[in-house]
Coordinates of C-alpha atoms and ligand atoms in Angstrom, one line a residue:
M1 CA -11.1 38.5 -13.6
K2 CA -8.8 36.7 -16.1
K3 CA -6.1 36.5 -13.5
T4 CA -8.4 35.0 -10.9
K5 CA -9.4 32.3 -13.3
K6 CA -5.8 31.5 -14.1
L7 CA -5.1 31.3 -10.4
L8 CA -8.0 29.0 -9.8
V9 CA -6.9 26.7 -12.6
M10 CA -3.4 26.7 -11.1
A11 CA -4.8 25.9 -7.6
A12 CA -6.8 23.0 -9.0
A13 CA -3.8 21.6 -10.8
M14 CA -1.7 21.9 -7.7
A15 CA -4.4 20.1 -5.6
L16 CA -4.4 17.4 -8.2
A17 CA -0.7 17.0 -8.1
A18 CA -0.7 16.9 -4.3
C19 CA -3.4 14.3 -4.5
T20 CA -1.4 11.9 -6.7
L21 CA 1.6 12.5 -4.5
T22 CA -0.2 11.4 -1.4
A23 CA -2.1 8.8 -3.4
C24 CA -5.5 9.9 -2.1
G25 CA -7.8 7.1 -3.1
G26 CA -5.3 6.3 -5.9
A27 CA -3.3 3.1 -5.9
S28 CA -4.4 2.3 -2.4
S29 CA -7.3 0.1 -1.6
K30 CA -10.4 2.0 -0.5
G31 CA -12.5 -0.1 -2.7
G32 CA -10.1 -0.2 -5.7
D33 CA -9.6 -3.6 -7.3
T34 CA -6.0 -4.0 -6.2
L35 CA -4.9 -4.7 -2.7
T36 CA -1.3 -3.8 -2.4
F37 CA 0.8 -5.6 0.2
G38 CA 4.3 -4.6 1.1
T39 CA 6.8 -7.4 1.9
N40 CA 10.5 -8.1 2.1
A41 CA 10.9 -11.2 0.0
E42 CA 14.1 -12.4 1.8
F43 CA 12.4 -14.6 4.3
P44 CA 11.6 -18.2 3.2
P45 CA 9.3 -20.0 3.6
F46 CA 7.1 -16.9 4.1
E47 CA 8.2 -14.8 1.1
Y48 CA 10.9 -15.2 -1.5
V49 CA 11.4 -14.6 -5.2
T50 CA 11.0 -17.5 -7.6
S51 CA 10.2 -18.0 -11.3
S52 CA 6.5 -18.3 -10.9
G53 CA 5.0 -17.7 -7.5
A54 CA 1.6 -17.2 -5.9
I55 CA 1.7 -13.5 -6.8
G56 CA 3.8 -12.9 -9.8
E57 CA 7.4 -13.8 -8.9
F58 CA 6.7 -13.8 -5.2
D59 CA 6.0 -17.1 -3.4
G60 CA 5.7 -18.4 0.1
I61 CA 3.2 -18.8 2.9
D62 CA 2.5 -15.1 3.2
M63 CA 2.1 -14.6 -0.5
A64 CA -0.5 -17.4 -0.7
I65 CA -2.3 -15.8 2.3
A66 CA -2.2 -12.3 0.7
K67 CA -3.6 -13.7 -2.6
Q68 CA -6.5 -15.3 -0.7
I69 CA -7.3 -12.2 1.3
A70 CA -7.5 -10.2 -1.9
E71 CA -9.7 -12.8 -3.6
D72 CA -12.0 -13.1 -0.6
N73 CA -12.7 -9.4 -1.2
G74 CA -13.0 -9.5 -5.0
Q75 CA -9.6 -7.8 -5.4
T76 CA -6.3 -8.7 -6.9
A77 CA -3.2 -8.8 -4.7
A78 CA -0.1 -6.9 -5.7
I79 CA 3.2 -7.0 -4.0
E80 CA 5.7 -4.2 -3.3
N81 CA 9.0 -5.7 -2.4
M82 CA 11.3 -3.5 -0.2
E83 CA 13.7 -3.5 2.7
F84 CA 12.2 -4.8 5.9
D85 CA 13.0 -1.6 7.7
S86 CA 11.0 0.4 5.1
L87 CA 7.8 -1.5 5.4
L88 CA 6.1 0.4 8.2
V89 CA 7.0 3.8 6.8
A90 CA 5.6 2.8 3.4
L91 CA 2.4 1.7 5.1
Q92 CA 2.1 5.0 6.9
N93 CA 2.8 6.9 3.7
G94 CA -0.1 5.0 2.0
Q95 CA 2.3 3.5 -0.6
I96 CA 1.0 0.1 0.4
D97 CA -2.3 -1.0 1.9
A98 CA -0.9 -3.6 4.3
V99 CA 2.3 -5.4 5.4
I100 CA 2.6 -9.1 5.2
A101 CA 6.2 -10.1 6.0
G102 CA 6.4 -12.7 8.7
M103 CA 6.2 -9.6 10.8
T104 CA 6.0 -10.2 14.6
A105 CA 3.2 -8.1 16.2
T106 CA 5.3 -6.3 18.9
D107 CA 4.1 -3.6 21.3
E108 CA 6.7 -1.2 19.8
R109 CA 5.2 -1.7 16.3
R110 CA 1.7 -1.4 17.7
E111 CA 2.5 2.2 18.6
T112 CA 2.4 3.0 14.9
V113 CA 0.3 0.4 13.2
D114 CA -2.6 -1.9 13.8
F115 CA -2.2 -5.7 13.6
S116 CA -4.5 -8.4 12.4
T117 CA -5.4 -11.6 14.1
P118 CA -2.1 -13.5 14.4
Y119 CA -1.7 -16.3 11.8
Y120 CA 1.5 -18.0 12.8
T121 CA 3.5 -18.6 16.0
A122 CA 7.3 -18.5 15.8
T123 CA 10.3 -18.1 18.0
Q124 CA 13.9 -16.9 17.7
V125 CA 16.5 -19.7 17.5
M126 CA 20.2 -19.8 17.2
I127 CA 21.9 -21.2 14.0
V128 CA 25.4 -22.5 14.8
K129 CA 28.1 -24.7 13.2
E130 CA 27.4 -28.4 13.9
D131 CA 30.4 -28.6 16.2
S132 CA 29.5 -25.4 18.2
D133 CA 29.5 -25.5 22.0
I134 CA 26.7 -23.1 22.2
A135 CA 23.8 -24.8 23.9
T136 CA 21.8 -21.9 25.5
A137 CA 21.3 -18.2 24.8
A138 CA 23.7 -17.4 27.7
D139 CA 26.5 -19.2 25.9
M140 CA 26.4 -16.4 23.3
A141 CA 27.9 -14.0 25.8
D142 CA 31.5 -14.2 24.5
K143 CA 30.7 -15.2 20.9
K144 CA 30.4 -13.2 17.7
I145 CA 26.7 -12.9 17.1
C146 CA 25.0 -12.0 13.8
V147 CA 21.5 -10.8 13.3
V148 CA 19.4 -9.2 10.6
Q149 CA 18.8 -5.5 10.8
G150 CA 15.4 -4.5 12.1
Y151 CA 14.3 -8.1 12.8
T152 CA 13.0 -9.0 16.3
G153 CA 16.1 -11.2 16.6
E154 CA 18.2 -8.0 16.8
V155 CA 15.9 -6.7 19.5
C156 CA 16.3 -9.9 21.5
V157 CA 20.1 -9.9 21.4
Q158 CA 20.1 -6.2 22.2
D159 CA 17.9 -6.8 25.2
M160 CA 20.2 -9.5 26.4
G161 CA 22.9 -6.9 26.4
Y162 CA 25.2 -8.7 23.9
S163 CA 27.1 -6.9 21.1
Y164 CA 26.4 -8.2 17.6
E165 CA 26.8 -7.4 13.9
A166 CA 23.6 -6.7 11.9
F167 CA 23.3 -7.6 8.2
K168 CA 20.7 -6.6 5.6
K169 CA 19.7 -10.1 4.7
G170 CA 19.4 -13.4 6.5
T171 CA 21.5 -15.1 3.7
E172 CA 24.3 -12.6 4.4
A173 CA 24.3 -13.4 8.1
V174 CA 24.3 -17.1 7.4
M175 CA 27.2 -16.7 4.9
E176 CA 29.2 -15.0 7.7
L177 CA 28.5 -18.1 9.8
T178 CA 29.5 -20.6 7.2
N179 CA 32.6 -18.6 6.4
G180 CA 33.6 -18.9 10.1
K181 CA 33.4 -15.1 10.6
C182 CA 30.7 -15.3 13.2
D183 CA 29.6 -18.0 15.7
V184 CA 25.9 -17.7 15.8
V185 CA 22.9 -16.2 13.9
V186 CA 19.8 -15.4 15.8
I187 CA 16.7 -15.5 13.5
D188 CA 13.1 -16.8 13.3
S189 CA 12.6 -20.6 13.6
A190 CA 11.1 -21.5 10.2
T191 CA 13.6 -19.4 8.3
A192 CA 16.4 -20.8 10.3
Q193 CA 15.3 -24.3 9.3
K194 CA 15.4 -23.3 5.7
Y195 CA 18.9 -22.0 5.9
V196 CA 20.1 -25.1 7.8
G197 CA 18.6 -27.2 5.0
D198 CA 20.4 -25.2 2.4
N199 CA 23.8 -25.1 4.0
E200 CA 26.1 -28.0 5.1
G201 CA 27.4 -28.2 8.6
L202 CA 24.9 -26.0 10.4
K203 CA 22.4 -26.9 13.2
I204 CA 19.7 -25.1 15.2
V205 CA 19.9 -24.6 18.9
E206 CA 16.7 -23.6 20.7
D207 CA 16.3 -21.9 24.1
P208 CA 12.6 -21.4 24.8
S209 CA 13.4 -20.0 28.3
A210 CA 15.4 -17.1 26.7
F211 CA 13.3 -16.4 23.6
E212 CA 9.6 -15.8 24.0
S213 CA 7.2 -17.0 21.3
E214 CA 6.3 -14.5 18.7
E215 CA 3.1 -14.1 16.6
Y216 CA 3.1 -13.0 13.0
A217 CA 0.3 -10.7 11.9
I218 CA -0.6 -8.4 9.0
A219 CA -0.2 -4.7 9.7
V220 CA -2.5 -2.0 8.4
Q221 CA -2.5 1.8 9.0
K222 CA -3.6 2.7 12.5
G223 CA -7.4 3.1 12.5
N224 CA -8.0 1.4 9.1
T225 CA -10.7 -0.8 10.7
E226 CA -12.4 -1.4 7.4
L227 CA -9.4 -3.2 5.9
L228 CA -8.5 -4.8 9.2
D229 CA -12.0 -6.4 9.4
K230 CA -11.7 -7.8 5.9
I231 CA -8.3 -9.2 6.6
N232 CA -9.3 -10.7 9.9
K233 CA -12.4 -12.4 8.3
S234 CA -10.1 -14.0 5.8
I235 CA -7.5 -15.0 8.3
D236 CA -10.1 -16.5 10.7
K237 CA -11.5 -18.5 7.9
M238 CA -8.1 -19.8 6.8
L239 CA -7.2 -20.7 10.3
A240 CA -10.5 -22.5 10.9
D241 CA -10.5 -24.5 7.7
G242 CA -6.9 -25.5 7.9
T243 CA -5.7 -23.5 4.9
I244 CA -2.9 -21.8 6.8
N245 CA -1.7 -25.1 8.3
E246 CA -1.6 -26.7 4.8
L247 CA 0.3 -23.7 3.4
A248 CA 2.8 -23.9 6.3
V249 CA 3.4 -27.6 5.6
K250 CA 3.5 -27.2 1.9
Y251 CA 6.0 -24.3 1.8
T252 CA 8.2 -25.7 4.6
E253 CA 8.6 -29.0 2.7
E254 CA 9.0 -27.3 -0.7
T255 CA 11.7 -24.8 0.5
T256 CA 13.7 -27.4 2.5
A257 CA 13.5 -30.2 -0.1
E258 CA 15.6 -28.6 -2.9
Ligands
LIG301 N1 9.7 -11.9 12.6 C1 10.7 -11.0 12.5 C2 10.3 -9.6 12.7 O1 9.1 -9.3 12.8 C3 11.5 -11.1 11.2 C4 10.6 -10.8 10.0 C5 11.4 -10.7 8.7 N2 10.5 -10.7 7.6 C6 10.9 -10.5 6.3 N3 10.0 -10.6 5.4 N4 12.1 -10.2 6.0 O2 11.1 -8.7 12.9

């Protein structure tokens, strides 16, 4: 009898430990007062680290949107900053409630997560040196191309059949370009503008016939319709009343003005 009781206590303790490990109803939303967003704060004007941002040290268009979504639901937004490649895994593990990271809603990603209503339209562009002869995507054929690992820009260049070098951060790829070690960086338009504003001697080359437009959306766990509905309500409101437009203007100016 004594032994059974001990076993039961142990089983209960183990269940509890398992629960905290998988965060059942713990840090994750499910009615809690914190809504935890995962991001990769290496992507101005959408997310970057600064002294005092919209959410703690994190600022940018996405951070302001995340803050508002949480507020609309009587919650506080928290940010978990991680590598871009880790975001969808962290979402599936329940480590974060949602991903807001200038993330393009692609069919491939839709296989593992659900996406909100899109809130921003972007496209891939090419950053080159001012004197570059690259005028179209096809001109990249015999050039040294740099991309950021896991970004849709990498997928585009891959699909075009070109070889390339992938970096962990946009700033690293751009440094390679300014140092003359690569000829072109393929990356999202608004972020490219920011980098061109920050670095002398660079320009943007667009090729809309080669790069399709992309839509940024917030990702939630597959089937989490409760959270998705809340997020969509907030986004719809912010799209309709011009909030997202204003944020885009504000942060684009702010981050290119420095
Ligand atoms: N839009 C691109 C993608 O979905 C790049 C996003 C990068 N975002 C970031 N926070 N680092 O792959």
